Tab-separated table of C-alpha atoms in Angstrom:
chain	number	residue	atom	x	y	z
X	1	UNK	CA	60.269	123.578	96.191
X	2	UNK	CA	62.968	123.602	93.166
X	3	UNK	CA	64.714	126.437	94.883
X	4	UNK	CA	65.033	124.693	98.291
X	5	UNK	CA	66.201	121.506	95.762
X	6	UNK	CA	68.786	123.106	94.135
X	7	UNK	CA	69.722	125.061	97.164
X	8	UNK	CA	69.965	121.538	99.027
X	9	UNK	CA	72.178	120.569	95.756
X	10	UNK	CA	74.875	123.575	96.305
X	11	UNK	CA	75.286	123.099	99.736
X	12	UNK	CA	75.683	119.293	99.267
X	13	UNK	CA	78.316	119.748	96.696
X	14	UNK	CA	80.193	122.660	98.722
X	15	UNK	CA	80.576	119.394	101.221
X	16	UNK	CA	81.466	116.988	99.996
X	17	UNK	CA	84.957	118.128	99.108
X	18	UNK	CA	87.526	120.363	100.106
X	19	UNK	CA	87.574	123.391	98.274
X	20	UNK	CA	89.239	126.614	98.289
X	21	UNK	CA	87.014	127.653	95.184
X	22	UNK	CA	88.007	131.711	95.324
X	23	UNK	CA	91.923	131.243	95.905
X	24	UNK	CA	93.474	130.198	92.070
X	25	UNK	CA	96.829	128.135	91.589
X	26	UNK	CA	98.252	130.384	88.855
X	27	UNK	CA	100.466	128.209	86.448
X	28	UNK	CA	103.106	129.465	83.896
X	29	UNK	CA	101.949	127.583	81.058
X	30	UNK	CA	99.297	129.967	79.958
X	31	UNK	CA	96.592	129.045	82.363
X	32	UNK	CA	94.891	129.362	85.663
X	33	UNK	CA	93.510	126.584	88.105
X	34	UNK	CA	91.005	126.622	90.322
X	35	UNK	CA	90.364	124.248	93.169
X	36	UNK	CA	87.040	123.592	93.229
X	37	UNK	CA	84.558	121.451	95.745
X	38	UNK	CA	84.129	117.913	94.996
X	39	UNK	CA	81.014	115.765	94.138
X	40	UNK	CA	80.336	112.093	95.627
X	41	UNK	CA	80.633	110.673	92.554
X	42	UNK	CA	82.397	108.301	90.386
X	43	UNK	CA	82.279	107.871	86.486
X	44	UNK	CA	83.434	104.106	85.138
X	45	UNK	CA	84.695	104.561	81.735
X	46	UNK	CA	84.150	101.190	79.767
X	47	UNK	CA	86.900	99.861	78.156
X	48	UNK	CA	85.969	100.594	74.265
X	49	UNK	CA	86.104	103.796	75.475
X	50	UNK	CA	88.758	104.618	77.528
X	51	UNK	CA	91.887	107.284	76.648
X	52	UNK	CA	95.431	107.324	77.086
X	53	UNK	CA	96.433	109.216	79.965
X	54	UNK	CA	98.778	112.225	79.829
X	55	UNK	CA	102.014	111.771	80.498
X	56	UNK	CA	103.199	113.321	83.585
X	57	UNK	CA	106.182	113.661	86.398
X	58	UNK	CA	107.311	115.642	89.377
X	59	UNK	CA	109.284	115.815	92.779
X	60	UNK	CA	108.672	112.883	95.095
X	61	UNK	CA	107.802	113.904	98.544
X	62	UNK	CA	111.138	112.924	100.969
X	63	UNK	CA	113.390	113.399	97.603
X	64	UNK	CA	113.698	111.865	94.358
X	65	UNK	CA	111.963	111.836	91.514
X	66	UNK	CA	109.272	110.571	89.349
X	67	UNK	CA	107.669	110.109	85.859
X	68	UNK	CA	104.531	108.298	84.944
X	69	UNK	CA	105.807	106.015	82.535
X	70	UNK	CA	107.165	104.070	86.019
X	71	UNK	CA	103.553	102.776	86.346
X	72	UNK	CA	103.516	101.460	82.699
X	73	UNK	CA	102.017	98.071	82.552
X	74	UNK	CA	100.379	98.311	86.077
X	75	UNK	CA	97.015	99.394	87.242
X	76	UNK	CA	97.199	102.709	88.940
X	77	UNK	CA	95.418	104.570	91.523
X	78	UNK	CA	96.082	108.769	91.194
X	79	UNK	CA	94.784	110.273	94.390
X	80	UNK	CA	95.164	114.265	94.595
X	81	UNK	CA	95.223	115.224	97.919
X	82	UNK	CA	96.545	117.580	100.852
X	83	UNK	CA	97.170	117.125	104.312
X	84	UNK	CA	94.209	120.167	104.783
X	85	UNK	CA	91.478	118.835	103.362
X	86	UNK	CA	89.405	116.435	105.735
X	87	UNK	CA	87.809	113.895	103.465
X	88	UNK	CA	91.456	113.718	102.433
X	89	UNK	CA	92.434	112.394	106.026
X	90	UNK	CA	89.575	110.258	106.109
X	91	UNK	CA	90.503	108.442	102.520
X	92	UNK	CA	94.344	108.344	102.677
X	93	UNK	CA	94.614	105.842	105.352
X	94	UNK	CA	92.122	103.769	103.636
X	95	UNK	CA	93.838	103.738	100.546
X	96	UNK	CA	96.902	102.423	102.345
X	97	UNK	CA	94.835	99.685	103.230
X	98	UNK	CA	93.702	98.818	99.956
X	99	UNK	CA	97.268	99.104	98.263
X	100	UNK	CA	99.012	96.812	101.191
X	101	UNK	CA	96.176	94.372	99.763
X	102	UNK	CA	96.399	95.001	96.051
X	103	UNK	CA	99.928	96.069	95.498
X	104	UNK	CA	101.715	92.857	94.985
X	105	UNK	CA	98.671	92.265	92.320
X	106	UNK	CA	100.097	94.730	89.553
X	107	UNK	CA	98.718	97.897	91.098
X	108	UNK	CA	100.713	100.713	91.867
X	109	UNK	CA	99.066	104.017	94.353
X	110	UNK	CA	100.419	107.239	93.680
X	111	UNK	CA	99.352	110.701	95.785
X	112	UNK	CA	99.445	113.723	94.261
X	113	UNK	CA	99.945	116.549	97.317
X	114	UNK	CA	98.475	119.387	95.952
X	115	UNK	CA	97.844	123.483	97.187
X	116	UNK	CA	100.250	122.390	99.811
X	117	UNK	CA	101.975	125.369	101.978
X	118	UNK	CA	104.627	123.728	103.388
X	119	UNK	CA	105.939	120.074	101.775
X	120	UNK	CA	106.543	119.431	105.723
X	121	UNK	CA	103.058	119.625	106.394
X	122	UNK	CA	102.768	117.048	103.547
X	123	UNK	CA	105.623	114.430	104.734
X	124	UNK	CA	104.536	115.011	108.194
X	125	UNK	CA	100.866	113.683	107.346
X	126	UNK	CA	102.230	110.788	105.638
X	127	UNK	CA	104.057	109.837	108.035
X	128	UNK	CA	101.869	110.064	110.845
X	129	UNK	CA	99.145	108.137	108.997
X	130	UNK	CA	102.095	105.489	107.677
X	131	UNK	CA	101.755	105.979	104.351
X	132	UNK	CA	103.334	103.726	101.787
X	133	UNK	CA	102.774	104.641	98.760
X	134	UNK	CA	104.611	107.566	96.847
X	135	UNK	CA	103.339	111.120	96.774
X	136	UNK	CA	104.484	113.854	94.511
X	137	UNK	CA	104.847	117.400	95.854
X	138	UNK	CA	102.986	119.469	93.604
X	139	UNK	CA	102.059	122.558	95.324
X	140	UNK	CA	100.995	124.298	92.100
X	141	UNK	CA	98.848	121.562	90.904
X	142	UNK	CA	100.623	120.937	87.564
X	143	UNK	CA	99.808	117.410	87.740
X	144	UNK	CA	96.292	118.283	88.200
X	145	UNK	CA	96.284	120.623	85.136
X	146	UNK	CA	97.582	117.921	82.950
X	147	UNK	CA	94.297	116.120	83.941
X	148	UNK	CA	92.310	119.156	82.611
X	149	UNK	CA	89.971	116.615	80.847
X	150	UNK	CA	88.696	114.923	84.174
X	151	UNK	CA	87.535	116.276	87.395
X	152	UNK	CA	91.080	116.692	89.210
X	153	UNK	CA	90.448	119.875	90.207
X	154	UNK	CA	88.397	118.552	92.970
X	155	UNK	CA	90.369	117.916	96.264
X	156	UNK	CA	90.000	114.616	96.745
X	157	UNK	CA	89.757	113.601	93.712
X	158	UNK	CA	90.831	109.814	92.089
X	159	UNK	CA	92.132	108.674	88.696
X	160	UNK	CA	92.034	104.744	88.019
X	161	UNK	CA	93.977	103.703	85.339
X	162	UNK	CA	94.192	100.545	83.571
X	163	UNK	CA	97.225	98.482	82.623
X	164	UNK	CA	97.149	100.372	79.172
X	165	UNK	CA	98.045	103.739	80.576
X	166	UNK	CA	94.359	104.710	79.612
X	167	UNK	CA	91.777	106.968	82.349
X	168	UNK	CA	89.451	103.751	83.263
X	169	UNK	CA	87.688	105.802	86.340
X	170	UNK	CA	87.610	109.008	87.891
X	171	UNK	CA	86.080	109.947	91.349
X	172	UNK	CA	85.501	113.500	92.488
X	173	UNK	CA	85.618	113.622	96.042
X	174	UNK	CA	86.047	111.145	99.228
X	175	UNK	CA	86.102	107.492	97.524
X	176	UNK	CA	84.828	104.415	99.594
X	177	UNK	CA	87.159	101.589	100.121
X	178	UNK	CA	84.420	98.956	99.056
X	179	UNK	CA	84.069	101.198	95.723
X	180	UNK	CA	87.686	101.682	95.362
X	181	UNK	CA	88.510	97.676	95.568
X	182	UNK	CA	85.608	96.427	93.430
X	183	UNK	CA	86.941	99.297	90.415
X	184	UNK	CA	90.534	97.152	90.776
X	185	UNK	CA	88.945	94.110	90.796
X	186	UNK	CA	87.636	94.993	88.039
X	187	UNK	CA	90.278	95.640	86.611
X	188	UNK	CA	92.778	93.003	87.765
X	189	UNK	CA	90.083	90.491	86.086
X	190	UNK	CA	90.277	92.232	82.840
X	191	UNK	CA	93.896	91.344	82.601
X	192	UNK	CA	92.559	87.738	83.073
C-alpha cells in the first residue's frame, strides 16, 4: 500500500509541472540549475517573517531593459514561465486577467521566460495570448538562480512580493486565479 502511495506521489508531482528534470541550465557563476517538476502548492509567508528579495535584472522581451528595483514600492507578481510548458499556457492568460484587474491597485506582473530556445517562440506566445505585462528573456535561468532560496526552479513557478521588496508567497506549479487574487488582496489590505 505505501509503495503504490508514494508511487501515486511521484507520478503526481512529475505532473503537475513542466519539467525537463535531466537537461541542466549551466550558469557561469559557479553553479548548475536544474529544471525540475513542479508541485500544486503554495507556501504564504506571514509577514513577521518575510525576507527581502534579491535584487535582480535582465533583457526585456521586444527590447529594453529591466531591473527590479522598478517594482519598488508595489506589490509584485514573478511568474517563471516558457511558451513550452502547458500549465504555463493555461496560467499566463489568466494572469493577464488578474493584472488588467489589479494593476492600477499598486501591483505590478512580471514574467520571467525561462529554458527558452528561441526568444521568438517567447514574443510570439505573448503575443498571441495578448499579454500585457513585461517578460524578461532569460533563457539561462539567471533570474531563477537568484531565487535559489524558493522553489523557482519549478516551471511554473510564482513569487508574490509585498510592497517591501520582501518574498510574501511562493507557488510551485500552475496557480489558480481565485488563489492568485485572494494572496493580493491580501496584500493590497495590508497596505491599508
Amino acid at each position: 500500500m505505501r509503495r503504490r502511495l508514494l508511487g501515486a506521489l511521484a507520478g503526481a508531482l512529475l505532473l503537475a509541472g513542466c519539467s525537463t528534470g535531466a537537461d541542466a541550465v549551466d550558469v557561469n557563476n559557479g553553479g548548475e540549475f536544474r529544471f525540475v517538476a513542479g508541485t500544486p502548492a503554495g507556501e504564504v509567508i506571514p509577514d513577521g517573517e518575510r525576507a527581502a528579495a534579491p535584487e535582480f535584472g535582465g533583457t526585456l522581451l521586444g527590447g529594453g531593459t529591466f531591473d527590479s528595483g522598478e517594482l519598488s514600492g508595489n506589490i509584485a507578481v514573478l511568474n517563471f514561465w516558457g511558451s513550452w510548458c502547458p500549465p504555463c499556457r493555461v496560467e499566463t492568460p489568466e494572469f493577464q486577467a488578474v493584472y488588467a484587474d489589479v494593476r492600477d491597485r499598486g501591483v505590478e506582473f512580471l514574467g520571467l521566460n525561462v529554458k527558452e530556445t528561441s526568444e521568438q517562440f517567447a514574443q510570439a506566445f505573448v503575443d498571441s495570448e495578448g499579454i500585457e505585462f513585461p517578460s524578461i528573456f532569460d533563457p539561462r535561468g539567471e533570474v531563477a538562480l537568484a531565487f535559489r532560496d524558493y522553489p523557482a526552479n519549478a516551471i511554473p513557478s510564482t513569487i508574490v512580493l509585498d510592497r517591501q521588496g520582501r518574498v510574501a508567497a511562493v507557488y510551485t506549479g500552475e496557480v489558480a486565479q481565485d488563489d492568485l487574487r485572494a494572496m493580493l488582496d491580501r496584500l493590497l489590505a495590508e497596505g491599508d
